[in-house]
Structure formats: C-alpha cells, structure tokens
Amino acid sequence: MPKTIWLAIGFAIIHLLSKHMKFLKTVPRSWLLSVAGGIAVAYVFLRTLPELGEYQLGSAKLQIESEIYLFAMLGLVLFYGLERLVSESKKHTVTSGTSNGVFWIHMASFSLYNGLIGYLLVDGEYKSIKGLLFYFIAMGVHFISNDHGLRQTHKEVYDTKGR
C-alpha cells in the first residue's frame, strides 16, 4: 500500500476527531488555531506560490504573463464570496446557524477543496517522505481549523451531516 494512503487515512481521522479536541474551545482563541493559520500561510508562500511561478514559466499554453496568478486570485475571490454568503445567511438565521441551502453550498465547496488536497497528496511532486510529512502536517492543522470554523458556523448540523 502506498504511503500516501496512510496520510489520506490520517486526514480522515483528523476530520473525525477534531470535534473532540477540547483545547480548541478556549477563550481567547486557541493558540493552535493561530498556529494552523500561520502554517497555512507559510505553506502558501514557501511552497505553493513558487510552484505556481515555475508552472507559469514552463507552460506555453498560457496566454498572458500572469495568467496562473489570475486563476489563483479568482479562487481566493470565490472563497471570500462564499464566506460572505455564509456570513449573511448567519445574520438572518438565528437558531440553526445558516440556511440549509447555504450549508450545502459550503459543504460542497469544502468537499471539492478536500478532494483537491487529496489529489495533491497522491499526485503532488513530493519526492521525499519529508515533503509529504510537511504537507500532511500543514494540511492537518488546516483541517482542524476548518472543522472548528465550520462547526461554529453551522452548529450541530455540521456534526450530523457535514463532517
């Protein structure tokens, strides 16, 4: 069995157990959530942006100089637009967190996102176990942070249907 299957199983376990991580509920905000955000940002700057730059330079298919960065920016705008939709839905739905439609849109987007992370785990250009472990740790703490945020946003429906 390839080593990536064990890391994919590890990601699933993280999703299943993040609900039971009591230290995430501390006020002020848990230090782990801050670390998770920092690791995710560091990963983007140290790994993802340089790879995008290499792809941009090595691809003859792209038409404009910064096309790959334009796609990355559009993804970011889509993400923040979705978060804005969720935020507006929360304002109008007092008891259950968000509306049912917004909940499923949010779950679909995170399913695609998790699928992309899984794809990159298997088909990424990680030449060593060290690179794979760095990716796993960065994405693992990011998943913990995402699960925490989704649980706060969607209340119990996230644990019963979304997770």
Short mmCIF file of N, CA, C and O in Angstrom, two decimals, residues 97-151:
data_model
loop_
_atom_site.label_atom_id
_atom_site.label_comp_id
_atom_site.label_asym_id
_atom_site.label_seq_id
_atom_site.Cartn_x
_atom_site.Cartn_y
_atom_site.Cartn_z
N GLY A 97 -27.81 28.36 12.77
CA GLY A 97 -26.52 28.73 12.23
C GLY A 97 -26.63 29.38 10.87
O GLY A 97 -26.45 30.57 10.72
N THR A 98 -26.98 28.61 9.83
CA THR A 98 -27.14 29.14 8.47
C THR A 98 -28.33 28.44 7.82
O THR A 98 -28.83 27.44 8.33
N SER A 99 -28.74 28.93 6.67
CA SER A 99 -29.84 28.27 5.95
C SER A 99 -29.35 26.94 5.39
O SER A 99 -28.15 26.73 5.19
N ASN A 100 -30.30 26.06 5.10
CA ASN A 100 -29.97 24.73 4.61
C ASN A 100 -29.24 24.78 3.27
O ASN A 100 -28.27 24.07 3.05
N GLY A 101 -29.69 25.66 2.36
CA GLY A 101 -29.04 25.78 1.06
C GLY A 101 -27.61 26.26 1.16
O GLY A 101 -26.71 25.74 0.51
N VAL A 102 -27.39 27.26 2.00
CA VAL A 102 -26.04 27.80 2.19
C VAL A 102 -25.15 26.74 2.83
O VAL A 102 -23.98 26.58 2.45
N PHE A 103 -25.70 25.98 3.76
CA PHE A 103 -24.93 24.89 4.38
C PHE A 103 -24.43 23.92 3.33
O PHE A 103 -23.25 23.57 3.30
N TRP A 104 -25.30 23.49 2.41
CA TRP A 104 -24.89 22.50 1.41
C TRP A 104 -23.94 23.10 0.38
O TRP A 104 -23.04 22.40 -0.12
N ILE A 105 -24.09 24.37 0.05
CA ILE A 105 -23.11 25.02 -0.83
C ILE A 105 -21.75 25.04 -0.15
O ILE A 105 -20.72 24.75 -0.77
N HIS A 106 -21.73 25.37 1.14
CA HIS A 106 -20.49 25.41 1.91
C HIS A 106 -19.86 24.02 1.97
O HIS A 106 -18.64 23.86 1.78
N MET A 107 -20.66 22.99 2.22
CA MET A 107 -20.14 21.62 2.29
C MET A 107 -19.61 21.17 0.93
O MET A 107 -18.57 20.52 0.85
N ALA A 108 -20.31 21.52 -0.15
CA ALA A 108 -19.84 21.14 -1.49
C ALA A 108 -18.50 21.79 -1.80
O ALA A 108 -17.59 21.15 -2.34
N SER A 109 -18.36 23.06 -1.42
CA SER A 109 -17.09 23.74 -1.71
C SER A 109 -15.95 23.13 -0.91
O SER A 109 -14.85 22.95 -1.43
N PHE A 110 -16.21 22.79 0.36
CA PHE A 110 -15.15 22.18 1.15
C PHE A 110 -14.88 20.74 0.72
O PHE A 110 -13.76 20.26 0.86
N SER A 111 -15.88 20.07 0.16
CA SER A 111 -15.64 18.73 -0.39
C SER A 111 -14.71 18.82 -1.60
O SER A 111 -13.77 18.01 -1.73
N LEU A 112 -14.95 19.78 -2.47
CA LEU A 112 -14.06 19.98 -3.62
C LEU A 112 -12.65 20.34 -3.15
O LEU A 112 -11.65 19.84 -3.68
N TYR A 113 -12.60 21.21 -2.16
CA TYR A 113 -11.31 21.65 -1.60
C TYR A 113 -10.55 20.45 -1.00
O TYR A 113 -9.36 20.26 -1.28
N ASN A 114 -11.25 19.63 -0.21
CA ASN A 114 -10.60 18.45 0.37
C ASN A 114 -10.19 17.46 -0.71
O ASN A 114 -9.14 16.82 -0.60
N GLY A 115 -11.01 17.35 -1.77
CA GLY A 115 -10.64 16.49 -2.89
C GLY A 115 -9.37 16.97 -3.57
O GLY A 115 -8.50 16.17 -3.94
N LEU A 116 -9.24 18.27 -3.74
CA LEU A 116 -8.03 18.84 -4.34
C LEU A 116 -6.81 18.56 -3.45
O LEU A 116 -5.75 18.18 -3.94
N ILE A 117 -6.98 18.71 -2.15
CA ILE A 117 -5.88 18.42 -1.22
C ILE A 117 -5.49 16.95 -1.30
O ILE A 117 -4.31 16.60 -1.31
N GLY A 118 -6.49 16.07 -1.39
CA GLY A 118 -6.21 14.63 -1.54
C GLY A 118 -5.52 14.32 -2.86
O GLY A 118 -4.58 13.52 -2.92
N TYR A 119 -5.96 14.97 -3.94
CA TYR A 119 -5.32 14.79 -5.23
C TYR A 119 -3.86 15.20 -5.18
O TYR A 119 -2.98 14.49 -5.68
N LEU A 120 -3.60 16.36 -4.56
CA LEU A 120 -2.22 16.83 -4.46
C LEU A 120 -1.37 15.93 -3.57
O LEU A 120 -0.17 15.82 -3.76
N LEU A 121 -2.01 15.29 -2.59
CA LEU A 121 -1.30 14.33 -1.75
C LEU A 121 -0.79 13.16 -2.59
O LEU A 121 0.36 12.75 -2.47
N VAL A 122 -1.66 12.66 -3.45
CA VAL A 122 -1.31 11.49 -4.26
C VAL A 122 -0.47 11.86 -5.48
O VAL A 122 0.52 11.22 -5.80
N ASP A 123 -0.86 12.94 -6.17
CA ASP A 123 -0.23 13.26 -7.44
C ASP A 123 0.70 14.47 -7.37
O ASP A 123 1.16 14.95 -8.38
N GLY A 124 0.94 14.97 -6.15
CA GLY A 124 1.85 16.10 -6.00
C GLY A 124 3.28 15.69 -6.29
O GLY A 124 3.60 14.52 -6.45
N GLU A 125 4.12 16.66 -6.37
CA GLU A 125 5.51 16.39 -6.72
C GLU A 125 6.40 16.29 -5.48
O GLU A 125 7.44 16.93 -5.40
N TYR A 126 5.95 15.48 -4.52
CA TYR A 126 6.72 15.31 -3.29
C TYR A 126 7.69 14.16 -3.50
O TYR A 126 7.28 13.02 -3.66
N LYS A 127 8.95 14.49 -3.52
CA LYS A 127 9.97 13.49 -3.83
C LYS A 127 10.42 12.72 -2.60
O LYS A 127 11.03 11.68 -2.70
N SER A 128 10.13 13.23 -1.43
CA SER A 128 10.61 12.58 -0.22
C SER A 128 9.49 12.45 0.80
O SER A 128 8.48 13.13 0.72
N ILE A 129 9.71 11.58 1.75
CA ILE A 129 8.76 11.42 2.85
C ILE A 129 8.72 12.70 3.68
O ILE A 129 7.67 13.08 4.21
N LYS A 130 9.84 13.42 3.74
CA LYS A 130 9.89 14.69 4.47
C LYS A 130 8.92 15.70 3.85
O LYS A 130 8.18 16.38 4.56
N GLY A 131 8.90 15.80 2.53
CA GLY A 131 7.98 16.70 1.84
C GLY A 131 6.52 16.30 2.07
O GLY A 131 5.66 17.15 2.30
N LEU A 132 6.26 14.99 2.01
CA LEU A 132 4.91 14.50 2.27
C LEU A 132 4.47 14.80 3.69
O LEU A 132 3.33 15.21 3.92
N LEU A 133 5.37 14.61 4.64
CA LEU A 133 5.01 14.87 6.04
C LEU A 133 4.78 16.36 6.29
O LEU A 133 3.87 16.73 7.05
N PHE A 134 5.58 17.21 5.67
CA PHE A 134 5.36 18.65 5.80
C PHE A 134 3.98 19.02 5.26
O PHE A 134 3.23 19.77 5.88
N TYR A 135 3.62 18.47 4.10
CA TYR A 135 2.31 18.70 3.51
C TYR A 135 1.21 18.18 4.45
O TYR A 135 0.21 18.86 4.69
N PHE A 136 1.39 16.98 4.98
CA PHE A 136 0.39 16.39 5.88
C PHE A 136 0.20 17.23 7.14
O PHE A 136 -0.94 17.49 7.54
N ILE A 137 1.27 17.67 7.73
CA ILE A 137 1.16 18.48 8.96
C ILE A 137 0.48 19.82 8.65
O ILE A 137 -0.43 20.24 9.36
N ALA A 138 0.92 20.48 7.58
CA ALA A 138 0.32 21.77 7.21
C ALA A 138 -1.17 21.62 6.94
O ALA A 138 -1.99 22.39 7.45
N MET A 139 -1.54 20.64 6.16
CA MET A 139 -2.95 20.45 5.82
C MET A 139 -3.73 19.88 7.01
O MET A 139 -4.91 20.20 7.18
N GLY A 140 -3.10 19.07 7.83
CA GLY A 140 -3.78 18.51 9.00
C GLY A 140 -4.21 19.58 9.98
O GLY A 140 -5.37 19.61 10.42
N VAL A 141 -3.31 20.50 10.33
CA VAL A 141 -3.70 21.58 11.24
C VAL A 141 -4.69 22.53 10.55
O VAL A 141 -5.57 23.09 11.20
N HIS A 142 -4.58 22.66 9.24
CA HIS A 142 -5.54 23.46 8.49
C HIS A 142 -6.93 22.82 8.55
O HIS A 142 -7.94 23.51 8.73
N PHE A 143 -7.01 21.49 8.43
CA PHE A 143 -8.29 20.79 8.55
C PHE A 143 -8.90 20.97 9.94
O PHE A 143 -10.11 21.14 10.07
N ILE A 144 -8.07 20.92 10.97
CA ILE A 144 -8.57 21.13 12.33
C ILE A 144 -9.20 22.51 12.44
O ILE A 144 -10.30 22.68 12.97
N SER A 145 -8.51 23.50 11.90
CA SER A 145 -9.01 24.87 11.92
C SER A 145 -10.30 25.00 11.11
O SER A 145 -11.27 25.64 11.54
N ASN A 146 -10.34 24.40 9.92
CA ASN A 146 -11.54 24.44 9.10
C ASN A 146 -12.73 23.78 9.79
O ASN A 146 -13.83 24.31 9.79
N ASP A 147 -12.48 22.60 10.37
CA ASP A 147 -13.56 21.90 11.07
C ASP A 147 -14.11 22.74 12.22
O ASP A 147 -15.32 22.80 12.43
N HIS A 148 -13.22 23.37 12.95
CA HIS A 148 -13.64 24.22 14.07
C HIS A 148 -14.52 25.37 13.56
O HIS A 148 -15.59 25.64 14.11
N GLY A 149 -14.09 26.02 12.49
CA GLY A 149 -14.85 27.12 11.93
C GLY A 149 -16.20 26.67 11.39
O GLY A 149 -17.23 27.34 11.59
N LEU A 150 -16.22 25.53 10.69
CA LEU A 150 -17.48 25.02 10.14
C LEU A 150 -18.45 24.63 11.26
O LEU A 150 -19.65 24.84 11.15
N ARG A 151 -17.92 24.08 12.32
CA ARG A 151 -18.75 23.70 13.47
C ARG A 151 -19.35 24.95 14.12
O ARG A 151 -20.52 24.96 14.50
#
